[in-house]
mmCIF file of C-alpha atoms in Angstrom:
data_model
loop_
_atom_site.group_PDB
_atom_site.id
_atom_site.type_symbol
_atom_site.label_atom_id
_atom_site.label_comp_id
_atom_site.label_asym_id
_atom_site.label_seq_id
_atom_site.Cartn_x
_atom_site.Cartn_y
_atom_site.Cartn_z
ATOM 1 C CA UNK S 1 10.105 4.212 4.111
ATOM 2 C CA UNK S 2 6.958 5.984 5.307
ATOM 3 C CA UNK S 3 5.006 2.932 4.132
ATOM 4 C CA UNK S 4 6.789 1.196 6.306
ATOM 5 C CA UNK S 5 6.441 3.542 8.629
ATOM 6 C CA UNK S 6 2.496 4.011 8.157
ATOM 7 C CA UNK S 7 2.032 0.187 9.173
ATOM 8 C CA UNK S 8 4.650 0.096 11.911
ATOM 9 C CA UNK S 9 8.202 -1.612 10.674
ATOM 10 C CA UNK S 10 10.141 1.762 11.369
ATOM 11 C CA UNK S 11 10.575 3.338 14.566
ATOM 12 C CA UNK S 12 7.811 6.235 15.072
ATOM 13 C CA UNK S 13 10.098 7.891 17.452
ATOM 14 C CA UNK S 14 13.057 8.233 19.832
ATOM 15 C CA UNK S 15 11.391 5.999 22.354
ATOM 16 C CA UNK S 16 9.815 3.214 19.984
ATOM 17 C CA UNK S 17 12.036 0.630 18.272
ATOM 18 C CA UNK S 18 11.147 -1.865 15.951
ATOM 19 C CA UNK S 19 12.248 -5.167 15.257
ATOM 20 C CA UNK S 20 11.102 -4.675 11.527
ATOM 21 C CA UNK S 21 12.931 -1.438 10.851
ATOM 22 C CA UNK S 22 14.929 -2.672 8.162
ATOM 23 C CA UNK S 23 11.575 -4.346 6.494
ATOM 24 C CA UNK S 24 11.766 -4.878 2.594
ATOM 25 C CA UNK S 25 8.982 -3.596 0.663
ATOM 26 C CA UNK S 26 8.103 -3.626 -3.133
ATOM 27 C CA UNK S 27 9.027 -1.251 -5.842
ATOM 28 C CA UNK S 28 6.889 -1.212 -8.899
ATOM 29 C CA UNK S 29 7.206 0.473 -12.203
ATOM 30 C CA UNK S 30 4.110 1.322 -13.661
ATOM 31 C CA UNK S 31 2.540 -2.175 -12.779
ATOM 32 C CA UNK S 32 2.341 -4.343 -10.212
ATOM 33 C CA UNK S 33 1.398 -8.145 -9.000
ATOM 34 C CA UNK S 34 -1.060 -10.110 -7.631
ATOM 35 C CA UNK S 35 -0.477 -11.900 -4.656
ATOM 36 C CA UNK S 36 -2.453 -14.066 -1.849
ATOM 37 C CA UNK S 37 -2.059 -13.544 1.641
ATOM 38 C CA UNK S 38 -1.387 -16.237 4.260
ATOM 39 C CA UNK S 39 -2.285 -14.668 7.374
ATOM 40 C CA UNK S 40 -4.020 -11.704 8.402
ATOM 41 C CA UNK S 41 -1.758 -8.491 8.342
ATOM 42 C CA UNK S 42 -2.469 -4.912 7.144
ATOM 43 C CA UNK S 43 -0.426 -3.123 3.901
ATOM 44 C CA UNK S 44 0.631 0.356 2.818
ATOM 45 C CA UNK S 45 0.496 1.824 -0.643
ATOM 46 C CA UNK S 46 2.501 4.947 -1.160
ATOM 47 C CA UNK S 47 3.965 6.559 -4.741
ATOM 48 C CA UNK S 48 2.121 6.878 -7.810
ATOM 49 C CA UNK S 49 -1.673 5.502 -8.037
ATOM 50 C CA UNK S 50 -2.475 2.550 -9.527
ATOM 51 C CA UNK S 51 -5.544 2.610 -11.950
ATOM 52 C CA UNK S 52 -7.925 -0.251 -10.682
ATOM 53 C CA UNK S 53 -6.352 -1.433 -7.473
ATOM 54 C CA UNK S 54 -8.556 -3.969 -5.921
ATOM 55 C CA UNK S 55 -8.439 -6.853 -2.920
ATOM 56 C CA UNK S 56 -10.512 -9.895 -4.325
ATOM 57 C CA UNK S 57 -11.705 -8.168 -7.281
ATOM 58 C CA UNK S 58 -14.803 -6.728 -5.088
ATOM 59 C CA UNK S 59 -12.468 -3.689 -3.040
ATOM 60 C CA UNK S 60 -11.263 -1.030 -4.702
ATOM 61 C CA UNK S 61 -8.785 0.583 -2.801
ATOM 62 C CA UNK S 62 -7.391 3.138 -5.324
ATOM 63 C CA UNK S 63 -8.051 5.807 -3.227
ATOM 64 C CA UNK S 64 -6.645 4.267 -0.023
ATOM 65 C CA UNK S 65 -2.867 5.072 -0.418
ATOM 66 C CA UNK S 66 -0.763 6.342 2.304
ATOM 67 C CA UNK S 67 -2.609 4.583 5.059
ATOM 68 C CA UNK S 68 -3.065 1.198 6.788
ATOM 69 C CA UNK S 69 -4.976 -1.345 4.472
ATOM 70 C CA UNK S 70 -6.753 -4.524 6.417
ATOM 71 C CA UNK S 71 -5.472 -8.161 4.994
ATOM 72 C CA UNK S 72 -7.469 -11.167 5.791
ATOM 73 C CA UNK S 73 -6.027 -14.407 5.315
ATOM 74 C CA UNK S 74 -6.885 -15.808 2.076
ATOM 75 C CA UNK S 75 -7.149 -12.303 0.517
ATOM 76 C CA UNK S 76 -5.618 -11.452 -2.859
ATOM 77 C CA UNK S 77 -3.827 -8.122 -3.627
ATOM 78 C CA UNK S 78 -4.391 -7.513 -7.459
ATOM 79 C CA UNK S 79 -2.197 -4.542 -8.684
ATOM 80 C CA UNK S 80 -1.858 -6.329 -11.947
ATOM 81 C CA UNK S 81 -3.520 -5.731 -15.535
ATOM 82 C CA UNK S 82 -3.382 -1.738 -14.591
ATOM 83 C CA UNK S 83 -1.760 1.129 -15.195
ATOM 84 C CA UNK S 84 -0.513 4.510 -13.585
ATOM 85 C CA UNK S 85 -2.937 6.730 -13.372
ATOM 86 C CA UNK S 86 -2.244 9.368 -15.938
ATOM 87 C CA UNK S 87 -3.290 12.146 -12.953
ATOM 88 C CA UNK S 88 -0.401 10.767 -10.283
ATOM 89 C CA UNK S 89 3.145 11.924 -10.537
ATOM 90 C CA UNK S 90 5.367 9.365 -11.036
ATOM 91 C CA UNK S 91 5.683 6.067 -12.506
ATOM 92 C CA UNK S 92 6.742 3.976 -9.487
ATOM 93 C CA UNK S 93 4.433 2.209 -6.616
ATOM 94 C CA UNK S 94 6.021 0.823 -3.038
ATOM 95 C CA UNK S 95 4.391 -1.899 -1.626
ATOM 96 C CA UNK S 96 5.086 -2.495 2.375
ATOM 97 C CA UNK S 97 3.052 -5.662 4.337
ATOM 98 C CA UNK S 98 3.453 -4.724 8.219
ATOM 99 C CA UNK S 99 5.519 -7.568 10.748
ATOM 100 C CA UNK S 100 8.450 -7.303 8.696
ATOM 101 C CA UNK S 101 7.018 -7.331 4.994
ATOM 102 C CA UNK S 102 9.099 -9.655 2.225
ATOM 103 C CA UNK S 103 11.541 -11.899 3.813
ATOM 104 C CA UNK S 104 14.715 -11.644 0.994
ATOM 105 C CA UNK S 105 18.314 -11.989 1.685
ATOM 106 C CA UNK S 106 20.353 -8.717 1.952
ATOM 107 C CA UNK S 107 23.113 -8.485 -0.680
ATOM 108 C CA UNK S 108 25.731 -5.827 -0.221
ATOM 109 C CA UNK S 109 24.156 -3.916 2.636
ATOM 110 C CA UNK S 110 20.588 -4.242 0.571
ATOM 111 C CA UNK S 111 17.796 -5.888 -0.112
ATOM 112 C CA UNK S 112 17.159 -4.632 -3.249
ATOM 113 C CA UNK S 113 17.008 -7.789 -5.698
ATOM 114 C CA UNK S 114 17.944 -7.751 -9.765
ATOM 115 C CA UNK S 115 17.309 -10.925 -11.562
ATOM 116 C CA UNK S 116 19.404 -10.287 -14.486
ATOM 117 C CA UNK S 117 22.665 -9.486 -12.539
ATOM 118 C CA UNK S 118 21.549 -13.047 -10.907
ATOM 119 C CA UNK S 119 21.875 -11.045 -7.387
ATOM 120 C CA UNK S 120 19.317 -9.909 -4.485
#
């Protein structure tokens, strides 16, 4: 949640609302993906650090968790081929894209997803 609240899909306070409250983000375990954007937008990294983090392989942004990240159109994300950093607590990295982040299905009050229960 404060990803999502860092880029605007939860309400900041009593008087704000958001249409992208409930927005779905991305848990990763000690690595992540690489993805390509379609449209300009801006991203928030919170959790543990990933080693190497990088938008098309020129900008690191290791050090930029916890705050608004610029997307261009056409940009990739790589979080793959990296590790936790061995100084950040934690093994788990949350992922949140601002306008309503990944557009999935909610499944028993969630939108948590697991493949191998064939669910989410």
């Amino acid at each position: 949640r404060i990803a999502n609240r860092v880029i605007g899909n939860l309400k900041n306070d009593s008087n704000t609302s958001s249409k992208y409250a409930n927005a779905a983000g991305l848990e990763m375990a000690y690595t992540g993906p690489k993805l390509q954007f379609n449209h300009d937008t801006q991203i928030c990294l919170t959790g543990a650090r990933i080693q190497h983090a990088n938008i098309n392989d020129t900008t690191d942004i290791t050090h930029q968790w916890y705050r608004p990240i610029d997307i261009k159109s056409g940009d990739i994300l790589d979080l793959s081929n990296t590790n936790i950093s061995s100084t950040s607590p934690g093994c788990r990295t949350y992922l949140s894209i601002a306008n309503g982040g990944f557009e999935v299905d909610e499944y028993l009050g969630s939108k948590t997803s697991f493949p191998m229960g064939k669910f989410g």
